Tab-separated table of C-alpha atoms in Angstrom:
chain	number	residue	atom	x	y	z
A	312	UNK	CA	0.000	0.000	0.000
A	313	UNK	CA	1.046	3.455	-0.189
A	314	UNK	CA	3.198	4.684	2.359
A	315	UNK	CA	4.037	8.560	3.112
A	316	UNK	CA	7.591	9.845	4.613
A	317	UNK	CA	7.396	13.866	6.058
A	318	UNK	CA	10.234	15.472	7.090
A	319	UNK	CA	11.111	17.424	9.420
A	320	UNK	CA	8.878	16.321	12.037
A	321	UNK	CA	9.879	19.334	14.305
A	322	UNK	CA	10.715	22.806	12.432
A	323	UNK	CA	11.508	26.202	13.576
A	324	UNK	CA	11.484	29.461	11.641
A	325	UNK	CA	11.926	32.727	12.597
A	326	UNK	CA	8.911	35.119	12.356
A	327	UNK	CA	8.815	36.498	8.514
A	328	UNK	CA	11.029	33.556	7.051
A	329	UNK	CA	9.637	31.126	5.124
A	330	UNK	CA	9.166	27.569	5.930
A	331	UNK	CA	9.747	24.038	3.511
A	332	UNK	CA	8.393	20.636	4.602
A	333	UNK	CA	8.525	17.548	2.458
A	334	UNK	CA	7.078	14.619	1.476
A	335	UNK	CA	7.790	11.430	-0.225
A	336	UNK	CA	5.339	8.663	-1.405
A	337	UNK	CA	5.892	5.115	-2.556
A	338	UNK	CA	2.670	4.468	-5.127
A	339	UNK	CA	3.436	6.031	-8.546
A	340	UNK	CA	-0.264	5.606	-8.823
A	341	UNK	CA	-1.150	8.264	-6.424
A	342	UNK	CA	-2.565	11.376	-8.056
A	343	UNK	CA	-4.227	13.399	-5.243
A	344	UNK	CA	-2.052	15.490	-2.881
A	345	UNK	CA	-3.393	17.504	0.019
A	346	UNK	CA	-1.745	19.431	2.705
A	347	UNK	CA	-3.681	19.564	6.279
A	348	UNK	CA	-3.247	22.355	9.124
A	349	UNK	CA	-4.180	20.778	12.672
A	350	UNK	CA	-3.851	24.002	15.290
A	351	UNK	CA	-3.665	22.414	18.712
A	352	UNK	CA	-6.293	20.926	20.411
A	353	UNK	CA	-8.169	21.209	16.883
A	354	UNK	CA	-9.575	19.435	13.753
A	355	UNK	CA	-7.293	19.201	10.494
A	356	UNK	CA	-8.301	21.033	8.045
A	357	UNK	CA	-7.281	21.422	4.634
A	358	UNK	CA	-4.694	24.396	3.396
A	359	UNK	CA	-4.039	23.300	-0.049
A	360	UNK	CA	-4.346	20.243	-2.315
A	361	UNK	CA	-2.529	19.679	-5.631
A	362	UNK	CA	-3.616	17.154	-8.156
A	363	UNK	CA	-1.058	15.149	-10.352
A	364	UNK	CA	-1.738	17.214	-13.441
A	365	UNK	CA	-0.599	20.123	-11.780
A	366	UNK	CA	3.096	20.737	-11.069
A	367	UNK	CA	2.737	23.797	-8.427
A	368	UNK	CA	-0.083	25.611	-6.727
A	369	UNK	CA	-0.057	28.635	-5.293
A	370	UNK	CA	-2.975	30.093	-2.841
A	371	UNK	CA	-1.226	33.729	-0.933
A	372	UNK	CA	1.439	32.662	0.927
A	373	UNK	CA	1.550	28.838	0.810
A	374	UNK	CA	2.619	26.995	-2.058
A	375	UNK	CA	2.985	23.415	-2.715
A	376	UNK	CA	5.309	21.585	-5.609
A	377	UNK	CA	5.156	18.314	-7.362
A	378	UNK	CA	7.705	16.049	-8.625
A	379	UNK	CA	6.147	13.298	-10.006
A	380	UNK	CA	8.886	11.577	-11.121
A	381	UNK	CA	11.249	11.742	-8.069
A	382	UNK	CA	7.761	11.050	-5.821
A	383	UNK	CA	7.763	13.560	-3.735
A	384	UNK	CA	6.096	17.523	-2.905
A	385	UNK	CA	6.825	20.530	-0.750
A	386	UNK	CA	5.012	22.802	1.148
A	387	UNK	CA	6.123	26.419	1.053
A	388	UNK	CA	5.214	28.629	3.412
A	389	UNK	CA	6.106	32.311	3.176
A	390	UNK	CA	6.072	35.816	5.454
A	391	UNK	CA	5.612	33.389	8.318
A	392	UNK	CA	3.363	34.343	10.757
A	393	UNK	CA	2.224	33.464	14.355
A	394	UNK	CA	-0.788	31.831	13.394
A	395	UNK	CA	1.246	29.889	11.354
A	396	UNK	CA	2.491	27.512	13.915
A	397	UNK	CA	0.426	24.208	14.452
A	398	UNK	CA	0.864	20.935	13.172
A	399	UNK	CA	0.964	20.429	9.290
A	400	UNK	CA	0.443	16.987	7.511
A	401	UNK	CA	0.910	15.985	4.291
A	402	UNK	CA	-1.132	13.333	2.458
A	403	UNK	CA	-1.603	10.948	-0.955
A	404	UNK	CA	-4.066	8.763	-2.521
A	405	UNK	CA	-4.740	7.434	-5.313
A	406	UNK	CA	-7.703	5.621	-4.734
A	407	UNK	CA	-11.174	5.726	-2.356
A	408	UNK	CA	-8.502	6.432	0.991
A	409	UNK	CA	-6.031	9.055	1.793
A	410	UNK	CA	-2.599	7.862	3.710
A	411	UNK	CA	-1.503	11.110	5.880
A	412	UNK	CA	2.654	11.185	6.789
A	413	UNK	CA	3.149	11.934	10.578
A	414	UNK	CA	3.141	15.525	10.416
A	415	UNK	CA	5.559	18.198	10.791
A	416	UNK	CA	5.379	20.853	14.354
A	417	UNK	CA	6.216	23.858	12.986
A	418	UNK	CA	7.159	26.743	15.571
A	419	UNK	CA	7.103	30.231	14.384
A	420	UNK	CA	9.473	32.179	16.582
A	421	UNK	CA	9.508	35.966	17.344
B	135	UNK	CA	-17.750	22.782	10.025
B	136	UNK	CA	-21.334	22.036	12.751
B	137	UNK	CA	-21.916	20.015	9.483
B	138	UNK	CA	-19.912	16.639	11.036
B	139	UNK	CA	-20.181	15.493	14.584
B	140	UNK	CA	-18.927	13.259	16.954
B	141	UNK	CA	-20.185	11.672	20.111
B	142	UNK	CA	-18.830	11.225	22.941
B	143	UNK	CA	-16.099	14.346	23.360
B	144	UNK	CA	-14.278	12.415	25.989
B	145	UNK	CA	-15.169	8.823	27.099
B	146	UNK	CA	-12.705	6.973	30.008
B	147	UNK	CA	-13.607	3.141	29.775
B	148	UNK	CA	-12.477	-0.105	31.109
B	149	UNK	CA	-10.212	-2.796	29.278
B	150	UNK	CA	-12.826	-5.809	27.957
B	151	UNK	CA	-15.565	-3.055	27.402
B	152	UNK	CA	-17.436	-2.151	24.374
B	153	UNK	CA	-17.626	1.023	23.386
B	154	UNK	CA	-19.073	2.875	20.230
B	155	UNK	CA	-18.057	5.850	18.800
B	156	UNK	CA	-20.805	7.765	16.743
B	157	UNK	CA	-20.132	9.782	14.293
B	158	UNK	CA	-23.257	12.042	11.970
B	159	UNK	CA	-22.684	14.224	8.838
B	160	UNK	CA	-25.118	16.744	7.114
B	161	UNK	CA	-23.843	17.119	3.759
B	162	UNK	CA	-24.861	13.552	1.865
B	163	UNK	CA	-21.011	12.771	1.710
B	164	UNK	CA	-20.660	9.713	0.005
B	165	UNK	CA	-17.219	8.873	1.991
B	166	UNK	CA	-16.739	8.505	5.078
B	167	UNK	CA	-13.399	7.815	7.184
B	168	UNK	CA	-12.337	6.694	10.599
B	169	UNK	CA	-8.974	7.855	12.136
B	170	UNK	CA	-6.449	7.641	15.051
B	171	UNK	CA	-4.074	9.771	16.281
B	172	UNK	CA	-1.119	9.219	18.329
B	173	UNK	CA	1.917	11.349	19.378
B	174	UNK	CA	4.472	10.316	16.523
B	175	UNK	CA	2.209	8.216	14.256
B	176	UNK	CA	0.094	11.419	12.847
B	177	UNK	CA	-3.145	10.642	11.217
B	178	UNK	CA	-3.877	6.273	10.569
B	179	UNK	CA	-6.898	5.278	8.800
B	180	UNK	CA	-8.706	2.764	10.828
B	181	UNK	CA	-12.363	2.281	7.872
B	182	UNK	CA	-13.536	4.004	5.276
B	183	UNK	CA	-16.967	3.644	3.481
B	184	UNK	CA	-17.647	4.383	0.053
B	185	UNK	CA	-21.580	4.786	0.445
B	186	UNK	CA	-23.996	3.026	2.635
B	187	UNK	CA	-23.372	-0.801	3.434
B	188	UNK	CA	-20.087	-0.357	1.438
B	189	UNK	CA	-16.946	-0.449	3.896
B	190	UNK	CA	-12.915	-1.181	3.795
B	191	UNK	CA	-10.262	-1.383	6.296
B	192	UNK	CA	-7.371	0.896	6.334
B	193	UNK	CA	-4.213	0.720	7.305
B	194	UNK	CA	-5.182	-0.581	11.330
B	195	UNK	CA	-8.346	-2.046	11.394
B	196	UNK	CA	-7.813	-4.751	13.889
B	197	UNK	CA	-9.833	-4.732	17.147
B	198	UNK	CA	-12.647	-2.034	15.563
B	199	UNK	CA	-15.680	-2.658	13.543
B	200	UNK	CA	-17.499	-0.252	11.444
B	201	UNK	CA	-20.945	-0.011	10.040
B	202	UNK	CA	-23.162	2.129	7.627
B	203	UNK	CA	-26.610	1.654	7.203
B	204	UNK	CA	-27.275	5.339	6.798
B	205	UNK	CA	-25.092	7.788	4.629
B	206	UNK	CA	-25.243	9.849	7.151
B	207	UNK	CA	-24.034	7.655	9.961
B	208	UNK	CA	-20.567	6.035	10.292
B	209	UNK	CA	-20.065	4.425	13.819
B	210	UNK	CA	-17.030	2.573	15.055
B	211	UNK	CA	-17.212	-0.025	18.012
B	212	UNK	CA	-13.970	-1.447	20.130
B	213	UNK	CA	-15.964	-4.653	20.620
B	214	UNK	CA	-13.124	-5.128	23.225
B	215	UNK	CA	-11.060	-2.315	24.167
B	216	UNK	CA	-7.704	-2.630	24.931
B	217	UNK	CA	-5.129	0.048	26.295
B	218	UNK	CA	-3.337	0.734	23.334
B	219	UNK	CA	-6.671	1.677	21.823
B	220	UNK	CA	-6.605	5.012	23.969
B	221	UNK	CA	-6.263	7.569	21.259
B	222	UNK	CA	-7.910	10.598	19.510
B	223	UNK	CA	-10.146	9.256	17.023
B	224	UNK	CA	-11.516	11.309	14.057
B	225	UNK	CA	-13.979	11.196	11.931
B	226	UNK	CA	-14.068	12.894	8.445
B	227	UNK	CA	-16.211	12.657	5.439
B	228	UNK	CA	-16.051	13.732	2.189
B	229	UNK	CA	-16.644	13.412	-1.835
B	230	UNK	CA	-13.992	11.276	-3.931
B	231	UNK	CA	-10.998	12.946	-4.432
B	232	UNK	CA	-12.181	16.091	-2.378
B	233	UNK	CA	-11.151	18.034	0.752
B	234	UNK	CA	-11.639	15.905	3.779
B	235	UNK	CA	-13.943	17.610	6.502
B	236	UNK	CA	-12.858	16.683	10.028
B	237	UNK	CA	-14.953	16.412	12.800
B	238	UNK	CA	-13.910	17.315	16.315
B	239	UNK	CA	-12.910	14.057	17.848
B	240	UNK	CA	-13.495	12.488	20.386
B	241	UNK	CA	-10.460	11.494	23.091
B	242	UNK	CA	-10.934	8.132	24.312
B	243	UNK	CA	-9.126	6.400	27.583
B	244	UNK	CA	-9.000	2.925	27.939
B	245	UNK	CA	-7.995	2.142	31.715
């Protein structure tokens, strides 16, 4: 089955820097790509979602990239902010499901 | 986002016990998805369901069972809860291929 690597799992950016986290997936079948925001003590919710037809998507200051090829995509934050922080996980499917990776904590500091 | 619940919130329960987790969505999502969370293991699909009476297992099924005899309604039972079943469990629903709407989970103990 399809199997989703994120790294880093702990990242910390200075206020107004930007922020990268990656992903890798295993099924070259895999065509849906979404990017989830969990704040804590809260729901996921979605940020951003590329399909495999796409190579980059860009919605303000969040971005997202796909290689196809090498497997993997990037999430590109920019102008962090404070509201920024939370947890951020990245998912793939190809199929009915979606496999998340384990997420990334991402720390905006001032 | 009042469009998906879950019930309980919180629920503390015993090893051996049975306990059902509801779960109720307003939209007429065909899919429907079970999760757990744990510190260091992100988001793991326990069931999906495709439409009503249609189910599959995800990536750690074992020790839950799902049902759907209403599109609306996904519930999943520990017919025998164990400790390492004490987890945050979410629900989510959505169309194929579509953003997945969480609901708010419920945090479940298993002493």
């Amino acid at each position: 089955g399809e199997n989703v690597e994120q790294h880093p799992s702990t990242l910390s950016v200075q206020e107004g820097d930007s922020a990268v986290i990656k992903c890798t997936y295993s099924d070259s079948a895999s065509n849906y790509f979404p990017w989830y925001k969990q704040e804590l003590g809260k729901r996921p919710q979605l940020i951003i979602d590329i399909r495999s037809n796409v190579g980059e998507k860009k919605d303000q200051r969040i971005a997202v990239t796909l290689n196809k090829t090498a497997k993997h995509f990037s999430l590109h934050i920019t102008e962090t902010q404070p509201e920024d922080s939370a947890v951020y996980f990245c998912a793939a499917s190809k199929d009915d499901k979606i496999i998340f990776g384990k997420g990334t904590r991402l720390h905006i500091l001032p | 986002d009042a469009g998906i619940t879950q019930s309980p919130r919180y629920k503390i329960t015993e090893t051996g016990r049975q306990v059902t987790l509801m779960c109720h969505q307003t939209w007429s999502h065909s899919y429907m998805f079970w999760y757990r969370q744990d510190l260091g293991h992100g988001l793991r699909l326990i069931y999906y369901s495709a439409a009503a009476d249609i189910t599959d297992k995800g990536e750690v099924p074992d020790g839950y069972v799902v049902s759907r005899s209403k599109t609306e309604n996904f519930p999943l039972t520990l017919e025998s809860a164990t400790r390492s079943q004490t987890s945050v469990y979410f629900c989510a629903s959505s169309e194929v291929k579509n953003e997945q709407f969480f609901g708010p989970g419920t945090r479940l103990t298993v002493l």
